[in-house]
Amino acid sequence: MSAITIEDLHRIFKNLDKNNHGRVSIHDLHHLLENIGIHATLEELEKFVGDTSLGYMDFLFFYEAIVKTKIAESKDSSSEDHIDHDMDRSTDVLLKAFKVFDLNGDGFISSEELQSVLSRLGLWDKKRGQDCEEMIRVYDQNLDGALDFEEFKVMMSPTSHSQI
């Protein structure tokens, strides 16, 4: 999977803006974050955002702030203890993300499950010609047609994207 593009963010915003008022409520944002394994209270989100809803530009700034926070956190981990802790934390985060995609809980992500989750997040656009089977095939090391957790970790690693 590639990085989230501005078009992807626009689609996510549009899907969250259910009443087409040009704003996304903190409740809808909270629900999205929970679905992708990021846990924060409504109060924490409102304090971070500074309002009870976000316009499109605020939504983009929110996304950028999260990305910058993650980059800063990864740069701050210089000692071995921090590295071990970060690796454990990264594995935990990846496992939560894996479980979001593994809808039936069988320990594998099928192309159908991948398409379903991407659709829920507003990232699936059949017109763009995305093919979830092909996305899975790229990282399916044992050629069983699905991703196990180890294959998912490879897919989510930053170095794997430069190999595609």
Tab-separated table of C-alpha atoms in Angstrom:
chain	number	residue	atom	x	y	z
A	1	MET	CA	0.000	0.000	0.000
A	2	SER	CA	1.241	3.451	-0.755
A	3	ALA	CA	1.158	6.577	1.385
A	4	ILE	CA	-2.147	8.364	1.789
A	5	THR	CA	-2.536	10.975	-0.953
A	6	ILE	CA	-4.387	14.275	-0.822
A	7	GLU	CA	-7.106	12.657	-2.946
A	8	ASP	CA	-7.425	9.866	-0.372
A	9	LEU	CA	-7.719	12.429	2.424
A	10	HIS	CA	-10.369	14.303	0.432
A	11	ARG	CA	-12.408	11.096	-0.011
A	12	ILE	CA	-12.073	10.262	3.697
A	13	PHE	CA	-13.262	13.771	4.604
A	14	LYS	CA	-16.228	13.538	2.198
A	15	ASN	CA	-17.229	10.152	3.637
A	16	LEU	CA	-17.026	11.503	7.187
A	17	ASP	CA	-19.021	14.635	6.258
A	18	LYS	CA	-22.271	12.686	6.040
A	19	ASN	CA	-24.548	15.749	5.997
A	20	ASN	CA	-22.416	17.609	3.394
A	21	HIS	CA	-21.991	20.704	5.583
A	22	GLY	CA	-18.248	20.872	4.959
A	23	ARG	CA	-17.383	19.855	8.522
A	24	VAL	CA	-16.495	16.612	10.269
A	25	SER	CA	-17.581	16.186	13.865
A	26	ILE	CA	-15.187	15.062	16.568
A	27	HIS	CA	-17.526	12.082	17.094
A	28	ASP	CA	-17.102	10.963	13.461
A	29	LEU	CA	-13.337	11.506	13.658
A	30	HIS	CA	-13.227	9.555	16.917
A	31	HIS	CA	-15.127	6.685	15.286
A	32	LEU	CA	-12.701	6.620	12.327
A	33	LEU	CA	-9.660	6.623	14.596
A	34	GLU	CA	-11.115	3.820	16.726
A	35	ASN	CA	-11.757	1.771	13.556
A	36	ILE	CA	-8.107	2.020	12.561
A	37	GLY	CA	-6.803	1.259	16.046
A	38	ILE	CA	-5.954	4.758	17.303
A	39	HIS	CA	-7.497	5.215	20.723
A	40	ALA	CA	-8.160	8.664	22.134
A	41	THR	CA	-11.016	10.011	24.185
A	42	LEU	CA	-13.432	12.536	22.759
A	43	GLU	CA	-12.092	15.040	25.278
A	44	GLU	CA	-8.503	14.468	24.128
A	45	LEU	CA	-9.523	14.919	20.491
A	46	GLU	CA	-11.475	18.083	21.212
A	47	LYS	CA	-8.541	19.496	23.183
A	48	PHE	CA	-6.121	18.591	20.380
A	49	VAL	CA	-8.382	19.961	17.632
A	50	GLY	CA	-9.629	22.955	19.632
A	51	ASP	CA	-13.232	22.594	18.429
A	52	THR	CA	-16.093	20.093	18.172
A	53	SER	CA	-15.761	19.797	14.397
A	54	LEU	CA	-13.214	20.248	11.616
A	55	GLY	CA	-13.427	21.921	8.233
A	56	TYR	CA	-11.486	20.393	5.349
A	57	MET	CA	-8.330	22.447	5.916
A	58	ASP	CA	-8.435	21.716	9.658
A	59	PHE	CA	-8.791	18.022	8.791
A	60	LEU	CA	-5.660	18.226	6.610
A	61	PHE	CA	-3.774	20.028	9.404
A	62	PHE	CA	-4.952	17.359	11.869
A	63	TYR	CA	-3.597	14.610	9.613
A	64	GLU	CA	-0.304	16.483	9.156
A	65	ALA	CA	0.021	16.973	12.928
A	66	ILE	CA	-0.435	13.252	13.539
A	67	VAL	CA	2.189	12.390	10.921
A	68	LYS	CA	4.651	14.927	12.374
A	69	THR	CA	4.033	13.579	15.876
A	70	LYS	CA	4.781	10.032	14.708
A	71	ILE	CA	7.984	11.177	12.969
A	72	ALA	CA	9.080	13.113	16.067
A	73	GLU	CA	8.367	10.108	18.291
A	74	SER	CA	10.480	7.857	16.091
A	75	LYS	CA	13.389	10.373	16.102
A	76	ASP	CA	13.265	10.731	19.899
A	77	SER	CA	13.962	7.044	20.458
A	78	SER	CA	17.751	6.952	20.606
A	79	SER	CA	18.579	4.498	23.389
A	80	GLU	CA	18.226	0.720	23.098
A	81	ASP	CA	15.451	0.698	25.698
A	82	HIS	CA	13.512	3.222	23.644
A	83	ILE	CA	14.184	1.239	20.481
A	84	ASP	CA	12.966	-2.001	22.084
A	85	HIS	CA	9.919	-0.209	23.478
A	86	ASP	CA	9.224	1.405	20.109
A	87	MET	CA	9.553	-1.953	18.337
A	88	ASP	CA	7.102	-3.518	20.799
A	89	ARG	CA	4.784	-0.537	20.385
A	90	SER	CA	5.087	-0.698	16.583
A	91	THR	CA	4.250	-4.399	16.652
A	92	ASP	CA	1.245	-3.681	18.875
A	93	VAL	CA	0.050	-0.932	16.524
A	94	LEU	CA	0.547	-3.182	13.501
A	95	LEU	CA	-1.324	-6.003	15.222
A	96	LYS	CA	-4.250	-3.660	15.929
A	97	ALA	CA	-4.215	-2.501	12.309
A	98	PHE	CA	-4.041	-6.123	11.138
A	99	LYS	CA	-7.102	-6.959	13.234
A	100	VAL	CA	-8.996	-4.054	11.634
A	101	PHE	CA	-8.444	-5.659	8.217
A	102	ASP	CA	-8.937	-9.275	9.401
A	103	LEU	CA	-12.706	-8.947	9.566
A	104	ASN	CA	-13.490	-12.613	10.216
A	105	GLY	CA	-10.673	-13.057	12.751
A	106	ASP	CA	-9.097	-16.050	11.002
A	107	GLY	CA	-5.568	-14.622	11.123
A	108	PHE	CA	-5.454	-13.735	7.423
A	109	ILE	CA	-6.419	-10.732	5.311
A	110	SER	CA	-8.188	-11.731	2.106
A	111	SER	CA	-8.646	-9.450	-0.879
A	112	GLU	CA	-12.352	-9.220	0.010
A	113	GLU	CA	-11.556	-8.076	3.560
A	114	LEU	CA	-9.010	-5.563	2.254
A	115	GLN	CA	-11.548	-4.133	-0.209
A	116	SER	CA	-14.243	-3.967	2.480
A	117	VAL	CA	-12.058	-1.996	4.913
A	118	LEU	CA	-10.689	0.301	2.208
A	119	SER	CA	-14.288	0.965	1.122
A	120	ARG	CA	-15.336	1.810	4.697
A	121	LEU	CA	-12.436	4.262	4.945
A	122	GLY	CA	-13.274	5.821	1.586
A	123	LEU	CA	-10.022	4.601	0.033
A	124	TRP	CA	-11.499	2.108	-2.416
A	125	ASP	CA	-12.394	3.489	-5.799
A	126	LYS	CA	-13.226	0.836	-8.371
A	127	LYS	CA	-12.914	3.418	-11.137
A	128	ARG	CA	-9.243	3.967	-10.289
A	129	GLY	CA	-8.600	0.353	-11.207
A	130	GLN	CA	-7.230	-0.700	-7.858
A	131	ASP	CA	-7.121	-4.444	-7.516
A	132	CYS	CA	-7.013	-5.801	-3.987
A	133	GLU	CA	-5.983	-9.224	-5.237
A	134	GLU	CA	-2.934	-7.665	-6.888
A	135	MET	CA	-2.169	-5.645	-3.752
A	136	ILE	CA	-2.200	-8.868	-1.727
A	137	ARG	CA	-0.227	-10.808	-4.357
A	138	VAL	CA	2.689	-8.334	-4.117
A	139	TYR	CA	3.285	-9.233	-0.447
A	140	ASP	CA	1.909	-12.793	-0.321
A	141	GLN	CA	5.193	-14.623	0.283
A	142	ASN	CA	3.704	-18.108	0.616
A	143	LEU	CA	1.276	-17.593	-2.305
A	144	ASP	CA	-1.815	-18.665	-0.350
A	145	GLY	CA	-3.876	-15.705	-1.607
A	146	ALA	CA	-4.052	-13.936	1.755
A	147	LEU	CA	-1.763	-12.009	4.074
A	148	ASP	CA	-0.772	-13.379	7.456
A	149	PHE	CA	0.567	-11.018	10.133
A	150	GLU	CA	4.222	-11.406	9.111
A	151	GLU	CA	3.405	-10.606	5.461
A	152	PHE	CA	1.306	-7.653	6.643
A	153	LYS	CA	4.282	-6.330	8.653
A	154	VAL	CA	6.449	-6.497	5.518
A	155	MET	CA	3.760	-4.681	3.532
A	156	MET	CA	3.497	-1.935	6.163
A	157	SER	CA	7.256	-1.427	6.541
A	158	PRO	CA	8.537	1.820	4.987
A	159	THR	CA	11.296	-0.008	3.084
A	160	SER	CA	8.834	-2.281	1.269
A	161	HIS	CA	7.268	0.631	-0.635
A	162	SER	CA	10.499	1.472	-2.425
A	163	GLN	CA	10.697	-2.089	-3.729
A	164	ILE	CA	7.407	-1.943	-5.624
